[in-house]
PDB file of C-alpha atoms in Angstrom:
ATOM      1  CA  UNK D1430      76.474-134.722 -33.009  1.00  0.00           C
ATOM      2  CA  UNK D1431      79.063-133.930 -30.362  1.00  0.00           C
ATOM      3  CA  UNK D1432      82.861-133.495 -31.671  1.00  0.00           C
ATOM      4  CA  UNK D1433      84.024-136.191 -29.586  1.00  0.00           C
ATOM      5  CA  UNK D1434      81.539-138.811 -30.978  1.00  0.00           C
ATOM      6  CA  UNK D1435      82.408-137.547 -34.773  1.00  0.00           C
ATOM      7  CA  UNK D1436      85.995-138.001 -34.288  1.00  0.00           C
ATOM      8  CA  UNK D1437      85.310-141.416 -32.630  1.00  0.00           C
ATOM      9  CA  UNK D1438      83.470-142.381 -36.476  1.00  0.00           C
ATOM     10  CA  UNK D1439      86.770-141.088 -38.152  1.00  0.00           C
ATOM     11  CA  UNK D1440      88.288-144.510 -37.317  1.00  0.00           C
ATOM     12  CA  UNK D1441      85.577-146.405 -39.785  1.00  0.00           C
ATOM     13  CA  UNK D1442      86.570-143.665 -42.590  1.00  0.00           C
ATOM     14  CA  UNK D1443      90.461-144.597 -42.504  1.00  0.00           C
ATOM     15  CA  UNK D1444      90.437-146.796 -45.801  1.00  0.00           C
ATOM     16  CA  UNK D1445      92.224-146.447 -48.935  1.00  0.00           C
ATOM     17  CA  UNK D1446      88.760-145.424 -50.308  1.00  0.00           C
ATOM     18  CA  UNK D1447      88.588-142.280 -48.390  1.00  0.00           C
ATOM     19  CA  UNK D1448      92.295-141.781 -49.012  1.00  0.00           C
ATOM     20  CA  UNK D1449      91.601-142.380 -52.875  1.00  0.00           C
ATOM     21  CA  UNK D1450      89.095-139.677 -52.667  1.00  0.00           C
ATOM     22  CA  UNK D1451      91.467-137.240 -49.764  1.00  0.00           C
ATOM     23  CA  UNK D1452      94.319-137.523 -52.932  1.00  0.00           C
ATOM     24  CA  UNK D1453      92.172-136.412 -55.059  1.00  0.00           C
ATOM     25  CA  UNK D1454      90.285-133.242 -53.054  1.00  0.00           C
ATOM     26  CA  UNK D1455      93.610-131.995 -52.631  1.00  0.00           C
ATOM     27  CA  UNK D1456      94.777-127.916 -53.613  1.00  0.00           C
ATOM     28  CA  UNK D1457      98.587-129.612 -53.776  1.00  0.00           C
ATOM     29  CA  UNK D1458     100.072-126.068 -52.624  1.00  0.00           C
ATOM     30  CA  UNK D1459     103.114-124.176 -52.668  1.00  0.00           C
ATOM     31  CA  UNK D1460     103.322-120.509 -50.669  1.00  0.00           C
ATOM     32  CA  UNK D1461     107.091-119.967 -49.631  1.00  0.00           C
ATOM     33  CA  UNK D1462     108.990-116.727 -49.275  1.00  0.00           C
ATOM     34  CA  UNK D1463     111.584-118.742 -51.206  1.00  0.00           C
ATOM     35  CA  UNK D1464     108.940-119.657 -54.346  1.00  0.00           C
ATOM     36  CA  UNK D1465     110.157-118.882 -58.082  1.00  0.00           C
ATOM     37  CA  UNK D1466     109.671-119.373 -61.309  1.00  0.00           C
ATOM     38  CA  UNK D1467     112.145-122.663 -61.395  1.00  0.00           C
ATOM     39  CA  UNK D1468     110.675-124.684 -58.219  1.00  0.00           C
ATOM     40  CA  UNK D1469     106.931-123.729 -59.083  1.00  0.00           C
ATOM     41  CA  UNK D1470     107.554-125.156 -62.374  1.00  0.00           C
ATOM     42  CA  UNK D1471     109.199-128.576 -60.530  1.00  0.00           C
ATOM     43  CA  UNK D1472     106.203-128.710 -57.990  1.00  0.00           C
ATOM     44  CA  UNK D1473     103.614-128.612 -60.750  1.00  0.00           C
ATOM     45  CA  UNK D1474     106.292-131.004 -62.807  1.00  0.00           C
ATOM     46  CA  UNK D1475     105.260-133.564 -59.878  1.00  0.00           C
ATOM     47  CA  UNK D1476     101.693-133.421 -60.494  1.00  0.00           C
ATOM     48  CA  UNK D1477     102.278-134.251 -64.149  1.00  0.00           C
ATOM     49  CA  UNK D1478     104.536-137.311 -63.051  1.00  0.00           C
ATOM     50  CA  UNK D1479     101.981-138.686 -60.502  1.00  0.00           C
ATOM     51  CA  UNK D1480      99.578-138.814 -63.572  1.00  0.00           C
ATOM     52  CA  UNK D1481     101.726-140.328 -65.594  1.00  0.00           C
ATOM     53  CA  UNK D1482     103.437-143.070 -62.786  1.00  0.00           C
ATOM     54  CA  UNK D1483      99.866-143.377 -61.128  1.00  0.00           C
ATOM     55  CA  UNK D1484      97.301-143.457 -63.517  1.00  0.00           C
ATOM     56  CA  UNK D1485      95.027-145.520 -60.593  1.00  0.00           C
ATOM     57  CA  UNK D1486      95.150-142.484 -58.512  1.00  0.00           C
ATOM     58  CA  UNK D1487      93.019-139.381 -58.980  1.00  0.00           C
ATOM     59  CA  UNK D1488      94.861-136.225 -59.752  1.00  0.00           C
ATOM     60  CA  UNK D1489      94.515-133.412 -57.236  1.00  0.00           C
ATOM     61  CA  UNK D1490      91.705-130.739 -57.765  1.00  0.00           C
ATOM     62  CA  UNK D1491      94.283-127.674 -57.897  1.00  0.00           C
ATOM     63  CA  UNK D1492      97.774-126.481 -57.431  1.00  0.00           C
ATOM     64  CA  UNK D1493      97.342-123.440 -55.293  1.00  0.00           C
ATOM     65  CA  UNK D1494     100.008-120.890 -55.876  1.00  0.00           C
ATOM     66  CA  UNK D1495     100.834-116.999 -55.060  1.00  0.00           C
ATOM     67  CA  UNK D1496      99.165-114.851 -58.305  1.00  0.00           C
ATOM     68  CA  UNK D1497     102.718-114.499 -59.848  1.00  0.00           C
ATOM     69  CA  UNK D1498     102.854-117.885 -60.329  1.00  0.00           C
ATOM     70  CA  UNK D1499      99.574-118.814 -62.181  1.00  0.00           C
ATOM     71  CA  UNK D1500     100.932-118.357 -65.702  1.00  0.00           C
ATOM     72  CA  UNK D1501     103.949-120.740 -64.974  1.00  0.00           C
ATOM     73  CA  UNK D1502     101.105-123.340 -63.815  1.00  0.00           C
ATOM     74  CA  UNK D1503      99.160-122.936 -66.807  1.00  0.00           C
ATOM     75  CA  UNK D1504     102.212-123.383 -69.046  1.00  0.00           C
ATOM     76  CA  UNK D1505     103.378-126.358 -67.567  1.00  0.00           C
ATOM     77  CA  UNK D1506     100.285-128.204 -66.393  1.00  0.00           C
ATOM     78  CA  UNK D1507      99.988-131.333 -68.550  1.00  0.00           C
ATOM     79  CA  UNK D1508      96.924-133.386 -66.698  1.00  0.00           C
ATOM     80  CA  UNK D1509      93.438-132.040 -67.464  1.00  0.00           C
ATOM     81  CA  UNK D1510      90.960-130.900 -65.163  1.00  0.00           C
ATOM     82  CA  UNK D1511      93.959-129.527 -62.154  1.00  0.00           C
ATOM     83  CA  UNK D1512      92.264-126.028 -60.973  1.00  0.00           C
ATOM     84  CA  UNK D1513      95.011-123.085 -60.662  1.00  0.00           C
ATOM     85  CA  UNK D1514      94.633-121.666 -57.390  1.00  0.00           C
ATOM     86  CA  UNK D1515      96.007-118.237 -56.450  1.00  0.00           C
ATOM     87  CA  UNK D1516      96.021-116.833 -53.324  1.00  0.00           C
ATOM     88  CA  UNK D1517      94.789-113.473 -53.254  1.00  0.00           C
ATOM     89  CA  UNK D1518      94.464-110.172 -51.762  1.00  0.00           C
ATOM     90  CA  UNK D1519      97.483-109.223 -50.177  1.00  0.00           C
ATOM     91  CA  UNK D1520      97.518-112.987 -48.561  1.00  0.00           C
ATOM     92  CA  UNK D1521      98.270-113.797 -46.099  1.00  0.00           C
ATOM     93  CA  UNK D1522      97.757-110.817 -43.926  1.00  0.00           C
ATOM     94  CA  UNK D1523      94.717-109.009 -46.136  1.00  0.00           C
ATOM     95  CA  UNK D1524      96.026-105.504 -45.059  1.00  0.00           C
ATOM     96  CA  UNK D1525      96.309-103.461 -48.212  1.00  0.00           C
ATOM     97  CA  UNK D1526      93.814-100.794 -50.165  1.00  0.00           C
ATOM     98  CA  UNK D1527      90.891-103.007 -51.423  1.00  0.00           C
ATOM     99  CA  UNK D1528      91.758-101.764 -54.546  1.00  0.00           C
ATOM    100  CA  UNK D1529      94.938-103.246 -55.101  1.00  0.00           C
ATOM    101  CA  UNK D1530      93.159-106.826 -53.834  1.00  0.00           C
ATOM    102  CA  UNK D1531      91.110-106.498 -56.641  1.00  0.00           C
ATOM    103  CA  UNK D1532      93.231-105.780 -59.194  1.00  0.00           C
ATOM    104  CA  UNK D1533      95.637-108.496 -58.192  1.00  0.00           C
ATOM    105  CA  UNK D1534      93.226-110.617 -58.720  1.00  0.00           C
ATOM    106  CA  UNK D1535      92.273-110.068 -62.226  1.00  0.00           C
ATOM    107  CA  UNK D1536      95.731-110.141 -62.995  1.00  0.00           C
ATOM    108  CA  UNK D1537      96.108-113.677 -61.364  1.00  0.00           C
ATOM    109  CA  UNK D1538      92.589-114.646 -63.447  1.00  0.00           C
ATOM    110  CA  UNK D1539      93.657-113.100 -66.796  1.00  0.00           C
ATOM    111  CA  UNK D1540      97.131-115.065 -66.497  1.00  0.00           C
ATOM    112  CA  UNK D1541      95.310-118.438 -65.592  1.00  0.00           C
ATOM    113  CA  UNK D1542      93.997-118.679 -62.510  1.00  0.00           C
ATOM    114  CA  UNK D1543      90.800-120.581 -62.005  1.00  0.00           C
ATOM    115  CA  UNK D1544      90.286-120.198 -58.253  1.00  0.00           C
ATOM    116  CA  UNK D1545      90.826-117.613 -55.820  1.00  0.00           C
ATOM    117  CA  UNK D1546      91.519-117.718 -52.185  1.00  0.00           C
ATOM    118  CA  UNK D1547      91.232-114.819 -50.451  1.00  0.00           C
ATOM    119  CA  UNK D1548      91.977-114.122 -46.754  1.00  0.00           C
ATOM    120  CA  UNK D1549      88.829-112.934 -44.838  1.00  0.00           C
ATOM    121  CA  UNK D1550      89.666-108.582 -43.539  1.00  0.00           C
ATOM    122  CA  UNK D1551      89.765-110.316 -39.787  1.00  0.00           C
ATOM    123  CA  UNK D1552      91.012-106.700 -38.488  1.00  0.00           C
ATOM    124  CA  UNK D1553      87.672-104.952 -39.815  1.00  0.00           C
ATOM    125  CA  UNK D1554      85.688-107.918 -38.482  1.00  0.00           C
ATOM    126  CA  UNK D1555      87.106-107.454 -35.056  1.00  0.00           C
ATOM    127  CA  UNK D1556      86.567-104.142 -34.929  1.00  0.00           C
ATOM    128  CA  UNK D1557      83.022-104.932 -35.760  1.00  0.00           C
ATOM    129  CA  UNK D1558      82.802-103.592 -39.510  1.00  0.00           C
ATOM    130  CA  UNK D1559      80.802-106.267 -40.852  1.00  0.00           C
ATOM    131  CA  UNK D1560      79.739-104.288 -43.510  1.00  0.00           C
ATOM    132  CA  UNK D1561      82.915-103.625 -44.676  1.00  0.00           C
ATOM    133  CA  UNK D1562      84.299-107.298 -44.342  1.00  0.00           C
ATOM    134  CA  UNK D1563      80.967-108.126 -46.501  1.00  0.00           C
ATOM    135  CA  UNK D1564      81.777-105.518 -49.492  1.00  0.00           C
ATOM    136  CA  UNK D1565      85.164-106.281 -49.727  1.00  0.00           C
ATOM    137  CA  UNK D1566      84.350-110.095 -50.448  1.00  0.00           C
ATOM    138  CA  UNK D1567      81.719-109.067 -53.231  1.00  0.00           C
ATOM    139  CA  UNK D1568      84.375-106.818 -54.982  1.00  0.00           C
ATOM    140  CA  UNK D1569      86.305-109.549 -54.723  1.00  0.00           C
ATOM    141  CA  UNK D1570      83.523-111.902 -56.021  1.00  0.00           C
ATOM    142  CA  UNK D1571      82.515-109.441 -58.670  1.00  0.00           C
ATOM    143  CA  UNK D1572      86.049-109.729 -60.217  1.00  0.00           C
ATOM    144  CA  UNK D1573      85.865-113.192 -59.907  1.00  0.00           C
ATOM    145  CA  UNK D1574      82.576-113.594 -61.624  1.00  0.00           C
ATOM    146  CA  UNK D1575      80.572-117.016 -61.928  1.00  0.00           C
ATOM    147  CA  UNK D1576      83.509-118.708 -63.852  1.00  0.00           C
ATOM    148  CA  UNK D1577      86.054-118.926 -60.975  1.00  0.00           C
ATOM    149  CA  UNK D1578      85.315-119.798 -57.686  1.00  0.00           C
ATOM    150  CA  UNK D1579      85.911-117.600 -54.052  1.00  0.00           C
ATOM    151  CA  UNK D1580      87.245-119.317 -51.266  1.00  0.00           C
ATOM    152  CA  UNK D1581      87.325-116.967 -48.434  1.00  0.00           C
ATOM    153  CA  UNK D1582      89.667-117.727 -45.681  1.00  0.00           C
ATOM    154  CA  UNK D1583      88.493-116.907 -42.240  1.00  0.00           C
ATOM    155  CA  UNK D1584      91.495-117.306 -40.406  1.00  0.00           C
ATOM    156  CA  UNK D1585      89.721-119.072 -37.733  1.00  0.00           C
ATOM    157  CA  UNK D1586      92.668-118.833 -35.468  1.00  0.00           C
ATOM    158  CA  UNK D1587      92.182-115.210 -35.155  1.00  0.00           C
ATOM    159  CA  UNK D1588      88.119-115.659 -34.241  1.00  0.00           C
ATOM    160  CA  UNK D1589      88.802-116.733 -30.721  1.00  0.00           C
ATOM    161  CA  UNK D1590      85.388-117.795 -30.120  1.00  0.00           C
ATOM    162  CA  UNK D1591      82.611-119.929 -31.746  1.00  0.00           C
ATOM    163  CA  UNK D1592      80.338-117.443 -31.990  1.00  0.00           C
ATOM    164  CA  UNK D1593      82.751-115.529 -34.063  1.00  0.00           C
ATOM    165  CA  UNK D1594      83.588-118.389 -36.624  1.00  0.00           C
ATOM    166  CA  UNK D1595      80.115-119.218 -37.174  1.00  0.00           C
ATOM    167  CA  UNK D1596      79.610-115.117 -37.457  1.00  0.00           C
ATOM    168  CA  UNK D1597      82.474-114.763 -40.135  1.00  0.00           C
ATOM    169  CA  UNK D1598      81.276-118.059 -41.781  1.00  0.00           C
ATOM    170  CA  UNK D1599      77.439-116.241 -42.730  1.00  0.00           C
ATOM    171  CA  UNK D1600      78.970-113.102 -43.683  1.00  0.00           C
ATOM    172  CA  UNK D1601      81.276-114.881 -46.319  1.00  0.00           C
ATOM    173  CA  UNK D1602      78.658-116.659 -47.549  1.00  0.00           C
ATOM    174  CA  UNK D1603      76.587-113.851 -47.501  1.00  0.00           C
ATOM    175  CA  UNK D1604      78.691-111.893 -49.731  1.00  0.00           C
ATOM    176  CA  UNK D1605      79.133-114.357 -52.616  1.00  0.00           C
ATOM    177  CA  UNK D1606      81.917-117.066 -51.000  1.00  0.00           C
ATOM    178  CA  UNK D1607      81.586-120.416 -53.198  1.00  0.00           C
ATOM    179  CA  UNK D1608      83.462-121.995 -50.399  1.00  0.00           C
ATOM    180  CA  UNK D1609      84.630-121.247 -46.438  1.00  0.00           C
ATOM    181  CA  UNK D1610      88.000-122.237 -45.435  1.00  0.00           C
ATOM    182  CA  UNK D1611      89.781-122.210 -42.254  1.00  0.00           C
ATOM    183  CA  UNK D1612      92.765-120.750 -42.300  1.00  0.00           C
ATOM    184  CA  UNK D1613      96.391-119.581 -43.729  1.00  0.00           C
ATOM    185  CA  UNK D1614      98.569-121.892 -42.296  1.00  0.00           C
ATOM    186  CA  UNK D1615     100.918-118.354 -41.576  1.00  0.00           C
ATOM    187  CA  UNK D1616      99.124-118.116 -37.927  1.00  0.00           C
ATOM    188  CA  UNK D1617     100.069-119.876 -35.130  1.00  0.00           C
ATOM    189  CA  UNK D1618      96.933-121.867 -34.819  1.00  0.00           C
ATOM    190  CA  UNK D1619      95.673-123.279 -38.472  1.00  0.00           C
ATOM    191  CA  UNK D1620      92.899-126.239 -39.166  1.00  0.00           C
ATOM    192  CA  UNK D1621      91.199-127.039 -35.982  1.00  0.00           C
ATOM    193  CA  UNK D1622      88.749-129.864 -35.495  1.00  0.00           C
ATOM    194  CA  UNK D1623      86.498-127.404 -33.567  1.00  0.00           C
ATOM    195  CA  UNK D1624      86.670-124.851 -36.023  1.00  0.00           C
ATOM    196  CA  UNK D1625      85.252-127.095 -38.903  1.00  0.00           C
ATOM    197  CA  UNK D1626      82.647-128.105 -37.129  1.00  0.00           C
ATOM    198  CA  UNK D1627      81.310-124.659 -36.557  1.00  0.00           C
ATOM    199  CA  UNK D1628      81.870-123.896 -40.218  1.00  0.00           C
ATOM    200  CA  UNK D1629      80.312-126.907 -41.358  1.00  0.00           C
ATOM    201  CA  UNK D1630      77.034-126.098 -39.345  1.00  0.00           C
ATOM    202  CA  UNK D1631      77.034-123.273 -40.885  1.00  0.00           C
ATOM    203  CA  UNK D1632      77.661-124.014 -44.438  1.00  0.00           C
ATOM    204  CA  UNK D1633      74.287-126.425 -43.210  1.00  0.00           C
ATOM    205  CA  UNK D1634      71.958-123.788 -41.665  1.00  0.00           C
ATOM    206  CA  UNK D1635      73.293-121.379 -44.330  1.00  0.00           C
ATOM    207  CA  UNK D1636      72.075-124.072 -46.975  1.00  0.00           C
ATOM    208  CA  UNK D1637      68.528-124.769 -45.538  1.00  0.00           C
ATOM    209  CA  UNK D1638      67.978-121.287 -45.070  1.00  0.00           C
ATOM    210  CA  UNK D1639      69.333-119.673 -48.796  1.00  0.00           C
ATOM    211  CA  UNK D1640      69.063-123.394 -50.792  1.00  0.00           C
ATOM    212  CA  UNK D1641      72.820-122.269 -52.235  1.00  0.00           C
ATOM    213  CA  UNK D1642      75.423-124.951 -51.574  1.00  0.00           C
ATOM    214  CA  UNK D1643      79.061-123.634 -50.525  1.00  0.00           C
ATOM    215  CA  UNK D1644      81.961-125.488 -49.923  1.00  0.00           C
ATOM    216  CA  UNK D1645      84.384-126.044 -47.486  1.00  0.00           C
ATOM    217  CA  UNK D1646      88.218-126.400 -47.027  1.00  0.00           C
ATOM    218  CA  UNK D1647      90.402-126.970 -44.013  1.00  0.00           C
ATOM    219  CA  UNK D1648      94.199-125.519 -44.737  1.00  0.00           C
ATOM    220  CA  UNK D1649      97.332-125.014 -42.365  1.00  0.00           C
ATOM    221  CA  UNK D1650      98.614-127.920 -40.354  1.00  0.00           C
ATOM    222  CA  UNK D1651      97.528-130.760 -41.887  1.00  0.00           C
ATOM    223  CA  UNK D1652      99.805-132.989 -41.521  1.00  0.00           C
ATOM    224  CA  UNK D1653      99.079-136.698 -41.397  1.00  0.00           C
ATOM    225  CA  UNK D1654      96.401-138.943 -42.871  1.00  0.00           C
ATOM    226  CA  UNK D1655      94.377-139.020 -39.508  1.00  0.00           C
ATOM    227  CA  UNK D1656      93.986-135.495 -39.609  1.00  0.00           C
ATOM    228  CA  UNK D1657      92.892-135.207 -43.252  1.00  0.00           C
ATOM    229  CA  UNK D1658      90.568-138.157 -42.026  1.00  0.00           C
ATOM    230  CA  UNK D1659      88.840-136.228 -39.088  1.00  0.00           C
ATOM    231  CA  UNK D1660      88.120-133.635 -41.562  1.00  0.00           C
ATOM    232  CA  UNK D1661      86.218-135.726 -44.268  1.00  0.00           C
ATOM    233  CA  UNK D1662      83.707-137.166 -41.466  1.00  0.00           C
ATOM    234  CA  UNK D1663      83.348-133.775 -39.930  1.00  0.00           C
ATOM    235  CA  UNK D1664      81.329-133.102 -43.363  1.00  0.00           C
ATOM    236  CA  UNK D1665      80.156-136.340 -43.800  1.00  0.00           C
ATOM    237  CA  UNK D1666      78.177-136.421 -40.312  1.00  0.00           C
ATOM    238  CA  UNK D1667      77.440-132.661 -40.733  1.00  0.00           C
ATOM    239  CA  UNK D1668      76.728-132.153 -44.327  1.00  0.00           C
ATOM    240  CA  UNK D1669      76.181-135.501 -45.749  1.00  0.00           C
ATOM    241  CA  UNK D1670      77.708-137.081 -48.698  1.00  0.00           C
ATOM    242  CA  UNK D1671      76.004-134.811 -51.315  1.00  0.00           C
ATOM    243  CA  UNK D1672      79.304-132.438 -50.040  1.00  0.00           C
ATOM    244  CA  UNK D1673      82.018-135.060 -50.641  1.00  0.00           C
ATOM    245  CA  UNK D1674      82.618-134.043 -53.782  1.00  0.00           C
ATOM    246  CA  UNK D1675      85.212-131.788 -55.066  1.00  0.00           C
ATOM    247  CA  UNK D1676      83.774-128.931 -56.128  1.00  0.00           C
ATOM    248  CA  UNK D1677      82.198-129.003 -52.488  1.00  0.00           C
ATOM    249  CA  UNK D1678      84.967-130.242 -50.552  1.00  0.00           C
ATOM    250  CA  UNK D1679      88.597-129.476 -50.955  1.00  0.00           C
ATOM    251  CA  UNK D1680      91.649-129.786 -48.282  1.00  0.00           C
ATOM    252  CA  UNK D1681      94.862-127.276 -48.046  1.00  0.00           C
ATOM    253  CA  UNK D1682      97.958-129.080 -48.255  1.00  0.00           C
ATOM    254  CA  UNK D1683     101.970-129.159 -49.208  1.00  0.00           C
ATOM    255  CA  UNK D1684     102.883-132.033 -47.530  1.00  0.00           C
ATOM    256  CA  UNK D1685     100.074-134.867 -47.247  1.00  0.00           C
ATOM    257  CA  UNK D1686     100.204-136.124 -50.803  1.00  0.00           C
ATOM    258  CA  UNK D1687     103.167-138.224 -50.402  1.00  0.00           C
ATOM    259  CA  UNK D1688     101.719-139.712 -47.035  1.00  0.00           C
ATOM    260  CA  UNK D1689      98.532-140.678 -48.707  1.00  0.00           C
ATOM    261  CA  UNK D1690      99.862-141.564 -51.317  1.00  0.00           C
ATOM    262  CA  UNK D1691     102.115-144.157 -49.109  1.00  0.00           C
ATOM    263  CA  UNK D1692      99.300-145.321 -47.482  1.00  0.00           C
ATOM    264  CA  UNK D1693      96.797-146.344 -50.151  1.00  0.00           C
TER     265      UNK D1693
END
């Protein structure tokens, strides 16, 4: 199906259903320069309130914070069943020794964290060195183990081309990802439309070819309920809605609760 006609279907998806379910796919995140130990604990003390205030709604999936920060979450998280997210890796720019990614990241998972996201080595796949891109995502997946899942971020805006997403979206997979996701939100060009639809074909060829299910998250510049929208029948028409779930669908965001949560 042709982008055009998908985002023509989005219009039949924009219920308080599908915002229900947008609420509750959500990895409610926090990644400022200006992050610390006081306002992580009062973003995480908001997730604990909307539990408490909105017991009808669905809590998020995870709060998604830098690895310092995954202790705090765990101390202060009150509402079971909230993933802690870290980014990971030297994010957002993924330029460091791979050994300092790694260990990083088991100090983010020995201090709490449940998830990682990790930011795709776009410099070695430009260059070509898709061998190396691959072996730094199964270090990183080794670390990580079966217990906590691997998003790998692709940085889509940085691909240029198609070819190049759907590229980077086999050799993530390849190497171990549990899910695909789109970008930082640090670039100047985040979530795009066109971008998830490549990945989502490929999470679907991937699937028929290797029977493993991955899953997929749009991040950066997601900023109104339409948007959020677009990107739940993107993987509804492409995937189906065995992947609207959310250990198979999740969406990057710091600002779109309160919006959804307005609009419901």
């Amino acid at each position: 199906m042709e982008l055009k006609e998908i985002i023509a279907k989005a219009v039949e998806n924009d219920n308080a259903d599908v915002k229900r379910f947008l609420f509750g796919s959500m990895d409610y995140t926090t990644l400022k320069c200006t992050d610390s130990e006081q306002s992580v604990m009062a973003f995480v003390e908001q997730v604990n309130r909307w539990d408490n205030e909105h017991p009808e709604l669905p809590h998020p999936a995870a709060i998604c914070v830098y690895p310092c920060f995954a202790e705090v979450v765990k101390e202060c998280l009150d509402v079971e069943g909230v993933e802690i997210a870290c980014v990971s890796g030297s994010f957002p720019s993924s330029q460091t020794f791979t050994e300092v990614k790694t260990v990083e990241t088991a100090l983010a998972i020995k201090d709490g964290a449940t998830e990682i996201d990790m930011v795709m080595p776009v410099g070695k796949f430009l260059c070509g060195d898709e061998e190396g891109v691959m072996d730094e995502i199964r270090e990183m997946k080794a670390v990580c183990g079966d217990g906590v899942r691997l998003k790998v971020i692709l940085e889509t805006g940085c691909l240029v081309t198609a070819e190049n997403i759907r590229k980077a979206s086999f050799l993530a997979m390849n190497a171990g990802a549990d899910f695909i996701k789109t970008s930082t939100g640090k670039e100047k060009i985040s979530a795009t439309p066109e971008a998830a639809l490549v990945m989502c074909e490929a999470i679907r060829d991937y699937y028929k070819e290797e029977g493993r299910k991955v899953g997929f998250k749009p991040a950066g510049g997601i900023n109104t309920s339409m948007d959020a929208v677009i990107y739940y029948t993107i993987v509804k028409e492409v995937l189906g809605e065995e992947w609207l779930k959310h250990d198979l669908f999740r969406i990057g965001t710091s600002r779109l609760a309160e919006v959804l949560m307005n609009e419901m």
